[in-house]
mmCIF file of C-alpha atoms in Angstrom:
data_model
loop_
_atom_site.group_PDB
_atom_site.id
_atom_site.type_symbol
_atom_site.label_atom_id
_atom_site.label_comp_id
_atom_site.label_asym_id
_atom_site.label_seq_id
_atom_site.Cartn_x
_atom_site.Cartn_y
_atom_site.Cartn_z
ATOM 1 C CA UNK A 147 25.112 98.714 101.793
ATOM 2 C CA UNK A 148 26.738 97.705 105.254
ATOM 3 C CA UNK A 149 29.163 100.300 107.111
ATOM 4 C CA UNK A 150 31.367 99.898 110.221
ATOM 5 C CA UNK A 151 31.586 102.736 112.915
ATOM 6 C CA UNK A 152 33.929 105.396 112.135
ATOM 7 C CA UNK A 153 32.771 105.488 107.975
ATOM 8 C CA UNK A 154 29.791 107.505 108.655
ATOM 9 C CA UNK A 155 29.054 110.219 105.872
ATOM 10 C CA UNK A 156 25.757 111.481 106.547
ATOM 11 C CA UNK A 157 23.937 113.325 109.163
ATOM 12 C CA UNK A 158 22.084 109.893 109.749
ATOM 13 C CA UNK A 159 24.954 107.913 109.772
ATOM 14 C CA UNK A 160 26.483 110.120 112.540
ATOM 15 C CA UNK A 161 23.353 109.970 114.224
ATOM 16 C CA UNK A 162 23.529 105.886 114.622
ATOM 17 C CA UNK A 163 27.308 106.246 115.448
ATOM 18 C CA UNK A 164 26.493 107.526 118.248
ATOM 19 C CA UNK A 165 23.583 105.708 119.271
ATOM 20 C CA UNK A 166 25.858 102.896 119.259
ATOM 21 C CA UNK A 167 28.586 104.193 121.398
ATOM 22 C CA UNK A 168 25.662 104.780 123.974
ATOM 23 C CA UNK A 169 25.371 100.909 124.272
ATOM 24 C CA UNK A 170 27.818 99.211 126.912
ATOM 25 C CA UNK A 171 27.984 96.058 125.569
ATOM 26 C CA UNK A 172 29.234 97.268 122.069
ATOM 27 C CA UNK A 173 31.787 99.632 123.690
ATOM 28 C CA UNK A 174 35.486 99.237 121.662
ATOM 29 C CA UNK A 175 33.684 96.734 118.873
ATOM 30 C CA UNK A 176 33.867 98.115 115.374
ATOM 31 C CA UNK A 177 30.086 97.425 114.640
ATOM 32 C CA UNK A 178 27.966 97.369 111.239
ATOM 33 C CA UNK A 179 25.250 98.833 110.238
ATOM 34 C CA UNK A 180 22.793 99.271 107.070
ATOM 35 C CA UNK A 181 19.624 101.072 106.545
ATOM 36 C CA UNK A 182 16.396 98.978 106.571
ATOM 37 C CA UNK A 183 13.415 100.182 104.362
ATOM 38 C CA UNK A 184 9.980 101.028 105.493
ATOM 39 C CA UNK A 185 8.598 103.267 108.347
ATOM 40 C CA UNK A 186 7.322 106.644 107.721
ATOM 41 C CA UNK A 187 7.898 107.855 111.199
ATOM 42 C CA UNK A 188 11.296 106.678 112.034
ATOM 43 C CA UNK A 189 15.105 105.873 110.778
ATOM 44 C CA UNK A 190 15.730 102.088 110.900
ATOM 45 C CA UNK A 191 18.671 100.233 110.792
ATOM 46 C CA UNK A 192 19.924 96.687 110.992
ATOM 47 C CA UNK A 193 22.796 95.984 113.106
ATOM 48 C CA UNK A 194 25.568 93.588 113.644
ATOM 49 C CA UNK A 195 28.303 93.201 116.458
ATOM 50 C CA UNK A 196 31.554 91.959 115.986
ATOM 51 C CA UNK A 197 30.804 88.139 116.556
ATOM 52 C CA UNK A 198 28.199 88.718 113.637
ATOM 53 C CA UNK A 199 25.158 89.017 115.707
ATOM 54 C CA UNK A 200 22.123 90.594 114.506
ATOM 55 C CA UNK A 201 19.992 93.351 115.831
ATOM 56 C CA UNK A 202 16.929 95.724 114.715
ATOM 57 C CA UNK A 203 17.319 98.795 116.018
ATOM 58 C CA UNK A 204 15.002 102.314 115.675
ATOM 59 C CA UNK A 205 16.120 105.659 115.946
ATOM 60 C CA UNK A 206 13.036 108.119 116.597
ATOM 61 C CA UNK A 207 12.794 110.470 113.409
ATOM 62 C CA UNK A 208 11.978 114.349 114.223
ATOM 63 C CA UNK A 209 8.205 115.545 115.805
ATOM 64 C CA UNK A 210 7.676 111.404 116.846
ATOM 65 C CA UNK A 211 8.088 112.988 120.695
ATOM 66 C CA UNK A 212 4.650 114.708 119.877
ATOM 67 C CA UNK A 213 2.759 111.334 119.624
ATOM 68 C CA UNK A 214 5.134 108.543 121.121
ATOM 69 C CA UNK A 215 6.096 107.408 124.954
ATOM 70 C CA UNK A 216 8.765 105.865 124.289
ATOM 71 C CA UNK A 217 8.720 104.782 127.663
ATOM 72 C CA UNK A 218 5.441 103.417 127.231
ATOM 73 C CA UNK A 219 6.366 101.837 123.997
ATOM 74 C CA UNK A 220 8.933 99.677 125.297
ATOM 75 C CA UNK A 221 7.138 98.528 128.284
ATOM 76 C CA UNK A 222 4.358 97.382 125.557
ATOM 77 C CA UNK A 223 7.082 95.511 123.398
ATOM 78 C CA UNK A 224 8.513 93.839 126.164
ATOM 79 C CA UNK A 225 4.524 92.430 127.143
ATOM 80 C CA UNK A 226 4.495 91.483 123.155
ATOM 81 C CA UNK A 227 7.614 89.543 123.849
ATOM 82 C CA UNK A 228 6.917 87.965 126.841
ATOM 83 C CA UNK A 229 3.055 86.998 125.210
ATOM 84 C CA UNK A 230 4.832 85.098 122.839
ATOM 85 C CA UNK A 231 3.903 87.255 120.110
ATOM 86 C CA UNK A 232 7.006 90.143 120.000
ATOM 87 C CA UNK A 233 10.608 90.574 119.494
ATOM 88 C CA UNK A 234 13.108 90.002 122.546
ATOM 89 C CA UNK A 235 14.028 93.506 123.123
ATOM 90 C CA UNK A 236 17.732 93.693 124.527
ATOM 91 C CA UNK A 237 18.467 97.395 125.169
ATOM 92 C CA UNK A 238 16.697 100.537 125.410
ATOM 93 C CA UNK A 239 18.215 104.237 125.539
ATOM 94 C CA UNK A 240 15.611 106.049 127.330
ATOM 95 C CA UNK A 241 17.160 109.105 126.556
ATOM 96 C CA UNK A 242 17.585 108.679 123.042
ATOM 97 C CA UNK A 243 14.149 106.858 122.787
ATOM 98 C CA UNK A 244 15.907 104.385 121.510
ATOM 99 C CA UNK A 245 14.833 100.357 121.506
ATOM 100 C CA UNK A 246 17.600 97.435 120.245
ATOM 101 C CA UNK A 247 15.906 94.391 119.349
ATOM 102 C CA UNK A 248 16.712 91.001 118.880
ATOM 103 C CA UNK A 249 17.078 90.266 114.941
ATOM 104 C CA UNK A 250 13.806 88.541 114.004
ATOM 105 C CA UNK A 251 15.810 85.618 111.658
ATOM 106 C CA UNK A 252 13.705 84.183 109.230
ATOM 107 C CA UNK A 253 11.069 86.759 109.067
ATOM 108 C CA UNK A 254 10.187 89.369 107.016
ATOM 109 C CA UNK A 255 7.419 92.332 107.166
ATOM 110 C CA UNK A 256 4.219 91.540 105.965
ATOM 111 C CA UNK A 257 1.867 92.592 102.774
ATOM 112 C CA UNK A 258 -1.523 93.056 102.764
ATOM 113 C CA UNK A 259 -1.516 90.254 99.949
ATOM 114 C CA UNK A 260 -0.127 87.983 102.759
ATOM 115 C CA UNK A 261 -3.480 88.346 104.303
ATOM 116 C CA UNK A 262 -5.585 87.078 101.257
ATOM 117 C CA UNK A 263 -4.479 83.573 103.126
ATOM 118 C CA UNK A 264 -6.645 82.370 105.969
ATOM 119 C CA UNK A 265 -4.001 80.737 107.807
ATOM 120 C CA UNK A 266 -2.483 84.209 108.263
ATOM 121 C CA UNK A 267 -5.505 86.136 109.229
ATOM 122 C CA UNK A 268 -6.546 83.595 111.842
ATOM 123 C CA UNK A 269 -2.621 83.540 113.118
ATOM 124 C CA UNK A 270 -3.043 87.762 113.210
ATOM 125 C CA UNK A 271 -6.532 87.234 115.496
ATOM 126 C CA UNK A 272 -4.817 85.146 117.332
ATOM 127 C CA UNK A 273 -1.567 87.357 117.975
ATOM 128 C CA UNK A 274 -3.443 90.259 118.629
ATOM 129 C CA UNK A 275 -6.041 88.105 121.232
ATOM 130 C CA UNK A 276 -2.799 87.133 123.115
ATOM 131 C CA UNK A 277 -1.469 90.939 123.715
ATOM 132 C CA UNK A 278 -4.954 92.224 124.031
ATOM 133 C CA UNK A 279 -5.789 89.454 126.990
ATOM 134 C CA UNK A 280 -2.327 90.743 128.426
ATOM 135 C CA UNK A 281 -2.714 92.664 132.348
ATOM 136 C CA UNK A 282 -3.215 96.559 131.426
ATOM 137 C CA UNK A 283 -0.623 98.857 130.548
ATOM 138 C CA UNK A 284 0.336 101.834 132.373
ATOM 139 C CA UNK A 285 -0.597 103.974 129.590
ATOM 140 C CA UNK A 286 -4.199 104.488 128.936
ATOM 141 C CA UNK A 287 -5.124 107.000 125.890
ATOM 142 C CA UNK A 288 -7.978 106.103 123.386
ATOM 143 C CA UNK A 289 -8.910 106.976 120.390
ATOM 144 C CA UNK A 290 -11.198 109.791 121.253
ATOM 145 C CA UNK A 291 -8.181 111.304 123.219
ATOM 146 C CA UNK A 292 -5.583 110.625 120.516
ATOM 147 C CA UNK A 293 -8.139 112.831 118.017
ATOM 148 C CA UNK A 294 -8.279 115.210 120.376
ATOM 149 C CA UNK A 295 -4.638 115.331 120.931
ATOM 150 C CA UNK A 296 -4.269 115.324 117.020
ATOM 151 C CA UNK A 297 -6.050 117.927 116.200
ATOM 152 C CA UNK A 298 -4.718 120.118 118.995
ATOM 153 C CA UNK A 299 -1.259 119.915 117.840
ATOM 154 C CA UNK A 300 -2.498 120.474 114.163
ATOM 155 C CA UNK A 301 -3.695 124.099 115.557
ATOM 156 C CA UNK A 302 -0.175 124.091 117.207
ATOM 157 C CA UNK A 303 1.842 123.512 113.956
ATOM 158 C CA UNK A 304 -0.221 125.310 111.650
ATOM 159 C CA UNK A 305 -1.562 122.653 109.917
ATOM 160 C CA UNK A 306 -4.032 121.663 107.512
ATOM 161 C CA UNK A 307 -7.744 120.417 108.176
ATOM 162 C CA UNK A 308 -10.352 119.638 106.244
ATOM 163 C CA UNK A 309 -13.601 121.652 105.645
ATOM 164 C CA UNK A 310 -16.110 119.703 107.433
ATOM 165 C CA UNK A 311 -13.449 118.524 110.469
ATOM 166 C CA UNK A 312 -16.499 120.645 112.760
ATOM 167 C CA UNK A 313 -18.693 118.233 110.924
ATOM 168 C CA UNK A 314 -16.306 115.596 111.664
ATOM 169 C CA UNK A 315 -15.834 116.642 115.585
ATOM 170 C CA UNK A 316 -19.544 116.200 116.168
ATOM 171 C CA UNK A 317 -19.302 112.724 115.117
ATOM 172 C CA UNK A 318 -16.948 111.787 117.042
ATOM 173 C CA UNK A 319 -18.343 113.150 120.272
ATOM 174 C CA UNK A 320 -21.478 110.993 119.226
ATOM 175 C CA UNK A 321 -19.473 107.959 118.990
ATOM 176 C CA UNK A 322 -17.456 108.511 122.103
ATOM 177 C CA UNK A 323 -21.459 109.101 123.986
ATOM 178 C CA UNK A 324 -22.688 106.261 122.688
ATOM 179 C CA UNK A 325 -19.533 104.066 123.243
ATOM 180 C CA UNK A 326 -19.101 105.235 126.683
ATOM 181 C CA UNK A 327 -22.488 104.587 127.654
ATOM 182 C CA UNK A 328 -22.837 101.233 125.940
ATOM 183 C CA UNK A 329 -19.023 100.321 128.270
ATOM 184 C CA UNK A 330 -15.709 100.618 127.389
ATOM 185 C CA UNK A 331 -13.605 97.530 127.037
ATOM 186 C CA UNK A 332 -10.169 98.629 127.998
ATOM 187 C CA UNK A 333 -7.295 96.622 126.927
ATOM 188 C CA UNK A 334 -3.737 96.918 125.625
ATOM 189 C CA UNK A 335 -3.605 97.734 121.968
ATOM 190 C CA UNK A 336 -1.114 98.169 119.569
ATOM 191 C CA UNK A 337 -2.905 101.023 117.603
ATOM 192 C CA UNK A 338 -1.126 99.903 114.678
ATOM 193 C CA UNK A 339 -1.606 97.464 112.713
ATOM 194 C CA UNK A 340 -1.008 98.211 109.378
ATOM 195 C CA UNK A 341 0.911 94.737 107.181
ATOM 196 C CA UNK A 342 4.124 95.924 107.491
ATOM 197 C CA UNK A 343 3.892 95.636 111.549
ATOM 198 C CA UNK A 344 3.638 91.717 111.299
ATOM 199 C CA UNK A 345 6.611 89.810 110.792
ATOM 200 C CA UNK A 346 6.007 86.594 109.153
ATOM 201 C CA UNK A 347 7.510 83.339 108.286
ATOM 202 C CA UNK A 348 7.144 80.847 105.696
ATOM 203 C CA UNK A 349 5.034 78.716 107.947
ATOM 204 C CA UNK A 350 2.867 81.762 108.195
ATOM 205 C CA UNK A 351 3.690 82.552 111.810
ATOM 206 C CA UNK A 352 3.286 85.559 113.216
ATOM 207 C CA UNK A 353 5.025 88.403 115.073
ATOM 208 C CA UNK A 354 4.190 91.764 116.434
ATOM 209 C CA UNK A 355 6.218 94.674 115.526
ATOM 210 C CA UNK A 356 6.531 98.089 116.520
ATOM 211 C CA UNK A 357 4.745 98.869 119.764
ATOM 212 C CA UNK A 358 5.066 103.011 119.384
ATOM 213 C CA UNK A 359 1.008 103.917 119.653
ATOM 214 C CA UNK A 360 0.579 101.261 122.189
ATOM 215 C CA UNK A 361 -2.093 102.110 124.827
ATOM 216 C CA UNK A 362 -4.874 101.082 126.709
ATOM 217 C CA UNK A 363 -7.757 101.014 124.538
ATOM 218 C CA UNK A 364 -11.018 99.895 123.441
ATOM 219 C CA UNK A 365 -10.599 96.047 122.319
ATOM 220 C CA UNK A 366 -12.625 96.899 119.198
ATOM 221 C CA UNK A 367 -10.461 99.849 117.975
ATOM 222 C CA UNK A 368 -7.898 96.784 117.480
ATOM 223 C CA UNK A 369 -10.195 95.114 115.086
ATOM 224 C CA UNK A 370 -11.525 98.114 113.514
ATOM 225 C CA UNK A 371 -7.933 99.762 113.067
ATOM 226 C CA UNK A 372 -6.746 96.517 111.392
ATOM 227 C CA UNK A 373 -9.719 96.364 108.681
ATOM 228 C CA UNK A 374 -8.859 100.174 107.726
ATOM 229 C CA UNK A 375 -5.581 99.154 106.901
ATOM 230 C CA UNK A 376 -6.350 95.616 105.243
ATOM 231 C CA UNK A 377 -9.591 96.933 103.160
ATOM 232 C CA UNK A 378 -11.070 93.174 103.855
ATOM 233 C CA UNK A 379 -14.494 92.724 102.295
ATOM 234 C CA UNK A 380 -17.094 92.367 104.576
ATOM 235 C CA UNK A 381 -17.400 89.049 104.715
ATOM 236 C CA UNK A 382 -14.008 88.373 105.722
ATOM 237 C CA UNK A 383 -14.690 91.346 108.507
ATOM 238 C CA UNK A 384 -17.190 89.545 109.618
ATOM 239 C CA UNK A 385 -15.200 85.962 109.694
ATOM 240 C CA UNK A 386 -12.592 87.789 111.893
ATOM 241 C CA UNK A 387 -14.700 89.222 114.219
ATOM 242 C CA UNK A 388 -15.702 85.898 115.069
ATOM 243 C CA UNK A 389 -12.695 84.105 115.276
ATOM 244 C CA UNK A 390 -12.163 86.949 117.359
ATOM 245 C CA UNK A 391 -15.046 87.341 120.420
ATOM 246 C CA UNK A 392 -16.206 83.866 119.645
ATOM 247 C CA UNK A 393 -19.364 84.497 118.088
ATOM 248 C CA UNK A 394 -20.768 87.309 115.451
ATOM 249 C CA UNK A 395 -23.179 89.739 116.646
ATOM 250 C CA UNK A 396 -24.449 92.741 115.229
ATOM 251 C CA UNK A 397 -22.980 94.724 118.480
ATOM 252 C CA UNK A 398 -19.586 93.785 117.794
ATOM 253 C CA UNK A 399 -19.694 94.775 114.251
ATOM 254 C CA UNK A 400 -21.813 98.117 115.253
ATOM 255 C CA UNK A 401 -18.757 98.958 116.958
ATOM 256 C CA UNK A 402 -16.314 97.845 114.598
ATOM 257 C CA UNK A 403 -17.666 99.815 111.897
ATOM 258 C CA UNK A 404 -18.207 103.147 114.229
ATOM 259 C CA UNK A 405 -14.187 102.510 115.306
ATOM 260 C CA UNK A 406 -13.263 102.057 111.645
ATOM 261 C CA UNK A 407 -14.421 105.830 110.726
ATOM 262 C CA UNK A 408 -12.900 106.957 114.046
ATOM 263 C CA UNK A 409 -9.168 105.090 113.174
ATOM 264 C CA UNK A 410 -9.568 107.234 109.997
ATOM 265 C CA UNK A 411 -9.998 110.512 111.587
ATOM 266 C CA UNK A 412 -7.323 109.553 114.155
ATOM 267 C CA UNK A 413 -4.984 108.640 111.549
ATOM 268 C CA UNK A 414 -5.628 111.253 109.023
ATOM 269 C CA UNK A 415 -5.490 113.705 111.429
ATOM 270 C CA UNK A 416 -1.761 112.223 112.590
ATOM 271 C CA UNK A 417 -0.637 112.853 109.236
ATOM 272 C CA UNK A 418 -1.248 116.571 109.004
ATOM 273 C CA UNK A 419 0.868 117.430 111.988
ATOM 274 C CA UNK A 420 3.681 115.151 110.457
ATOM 275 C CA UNK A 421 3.461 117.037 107.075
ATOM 276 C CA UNK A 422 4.395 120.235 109.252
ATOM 277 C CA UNK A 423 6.894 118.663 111.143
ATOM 278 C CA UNK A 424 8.315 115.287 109.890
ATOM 279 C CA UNK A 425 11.869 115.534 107.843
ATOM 280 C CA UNK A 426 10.961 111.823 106.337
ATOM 281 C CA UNK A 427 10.595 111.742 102.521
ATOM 282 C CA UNK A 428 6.590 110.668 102.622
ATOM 283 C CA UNK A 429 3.701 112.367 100.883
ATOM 284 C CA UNK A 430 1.981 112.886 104.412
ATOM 285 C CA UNK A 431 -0.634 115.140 102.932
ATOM 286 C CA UNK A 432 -1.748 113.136 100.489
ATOM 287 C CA UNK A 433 -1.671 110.264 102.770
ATOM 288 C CA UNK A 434 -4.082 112.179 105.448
ATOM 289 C CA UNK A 435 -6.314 113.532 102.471
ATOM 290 C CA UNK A 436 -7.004 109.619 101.511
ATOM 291 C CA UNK A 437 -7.792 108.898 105.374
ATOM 292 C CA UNK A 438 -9.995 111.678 105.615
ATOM 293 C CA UNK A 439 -11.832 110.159 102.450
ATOM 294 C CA UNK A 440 -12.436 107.328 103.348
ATOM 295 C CA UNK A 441 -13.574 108.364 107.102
ATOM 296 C CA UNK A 442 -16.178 110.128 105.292
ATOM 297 C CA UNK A 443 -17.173 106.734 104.417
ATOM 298 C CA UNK A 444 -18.210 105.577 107.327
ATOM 299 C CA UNK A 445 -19.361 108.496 109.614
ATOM 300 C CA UNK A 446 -21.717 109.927 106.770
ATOM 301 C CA UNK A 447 -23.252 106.148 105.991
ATOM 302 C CA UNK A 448 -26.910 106.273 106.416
ATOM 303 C CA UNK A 449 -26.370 102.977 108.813
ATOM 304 C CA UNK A 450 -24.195 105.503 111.280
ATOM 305 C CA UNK A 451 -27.147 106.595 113.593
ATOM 306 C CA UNK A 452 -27.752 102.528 113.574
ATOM 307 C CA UNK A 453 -24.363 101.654 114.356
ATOM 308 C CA UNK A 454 -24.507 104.286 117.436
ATOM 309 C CA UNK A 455 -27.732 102.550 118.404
ATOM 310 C CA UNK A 456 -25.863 98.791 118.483
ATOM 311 C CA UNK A 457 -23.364 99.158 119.576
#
């Protein structure tokens, strides 16, 4: 349901009342605004001026300061944009951590059923190739630091780990030897690429949304990240990975399947400090519990010691 300034009711709706009076252009317009769904780490809105012009625009939702530059984020969605593969970003409230973005017409967010289609996978490699390939950013953080980070503020908040996450710790640090010494490839990555962060068409083009986790990062933690969040069989893993590096090798998958326990951890690990501090209706626990399952998958295969070896 659309509002105009000056109707809000709710805490939220005072909130984006005045993140619109922060915006020069907008000054003395009655504007409109509507709640979009999705997102379990922000409030987002849709947006439209007084011609009728339409804008995307996030507000950061409580604790997000713990994990997000939102600095660094919009330098990384401006890069998407100007790859060809983002949204044109047209304002951004640095102190408000606030980015306004061009209204993506014609798209919507992806499913993971989208991605049954070939067309659409090969369009994803080929979106996520073109901001990879992109000159670095001028935040670097990987995945071993984001864990580390992670679990640090979990001891901060008071949150929950699992049993074995000493188990858990020593894997990682043999991933992050073995990586290190086999070479980092160090590249600009999203960090997030779960469905709903590609906008799609119904030619099946592609766009990148939501540029929040965006770092410097191993190139394979892309892939790897992706698969978590797709649950592709293998064979399809293994098609993408070529369309990917041009050519299938069992290094590149060696690393893909070390990085897919490690996104896990990473991402499981996220979710317990946002149980403790997020105010978004989401079942983060339960969310972090399934990640940690699954994890389990991969760093306690009897192929992990292999993978290490490959990689």
């Amino acid at each position: 349901m659309w509002k105009q300034t000056g109707e809000a009711s709710t805490e939220d709706e005072h909130r984006i009342e005045a993140v619109l009076a922060q915006v020069g252009a907008w000054r003395g317009q009655t504007m409109r605004y509507r709640p979009v769904a999705g997102g379990i780490s922000n409030h987002n809105w849709r947006v439209a001026d007084a011609a009728g012009q339409a804008f995307f625009l996030k507000v950061p939702g409580r604790g997000t300061e713990m994990f997000v530059s939102r600095e660094a984020s919009n330098e990384a969605s401006r890069r998407a944009h100007g790859c060809g593969v983002g949204v044109e970003v047209v304002e951004f409230l640095p102190a408000e951590g606030v980015e306004i973005f061009a209204f993506a017409h014609g798209y919507r967010a992806s499913s993971n059923l989208d991605f049954m289609r070939g067309t659409v996978r090969h369009n994803a490699v080929r979106a996520l190739r073109a901001f990879n390939d992109s000159p670095r950013l001028s935040l670097t953080k990987t995945v071993f630091e984001a864990i580390d980070e992670h679990l640090a503020q979990i001891t901060q908040v008071g949150a929950r780990l699992p049993e074995d996450i000493a188990q858990m710790r020593r894997c990682v640090a043999d991933a992050q030897d073995a990586l290190q010494a086999a070479g980092m490839d160090l590249v600009p990555c999203m960090n997030d690429t779960l469905a709903g962060n590609f906008m799609i068409n119904a030619a099946d083009e592609l766009l990148l949304v939501d540029f929040e986790y965006a770092t410097n990062n191993e190139r394979a933690y892309e892939l790897a990240l992706w698969f978590t969040e797709m649950a592709f069989p293998v064979e399809i893993e293994q098609e993408m990975i070529e369309a990917y590096f041009g050519r299938l090798d069992r290094a590149a998958q060696a690393r893909v399947n070390v990085l897919k326990g490690l996104a896990d951890i990473k991402w499981a690990s996220w979710a317990m400090v946002q149980e403790a501090v997020s105010t978004l209706d989401f079942d983060f626990h339960k969310y972090g519990t399934w990640k940690y399952r699954r994890a389990r998958t991969q760093i306690y295969h009897p192929d992990w010691p292999v993978w290490l070896r490959h990689m």
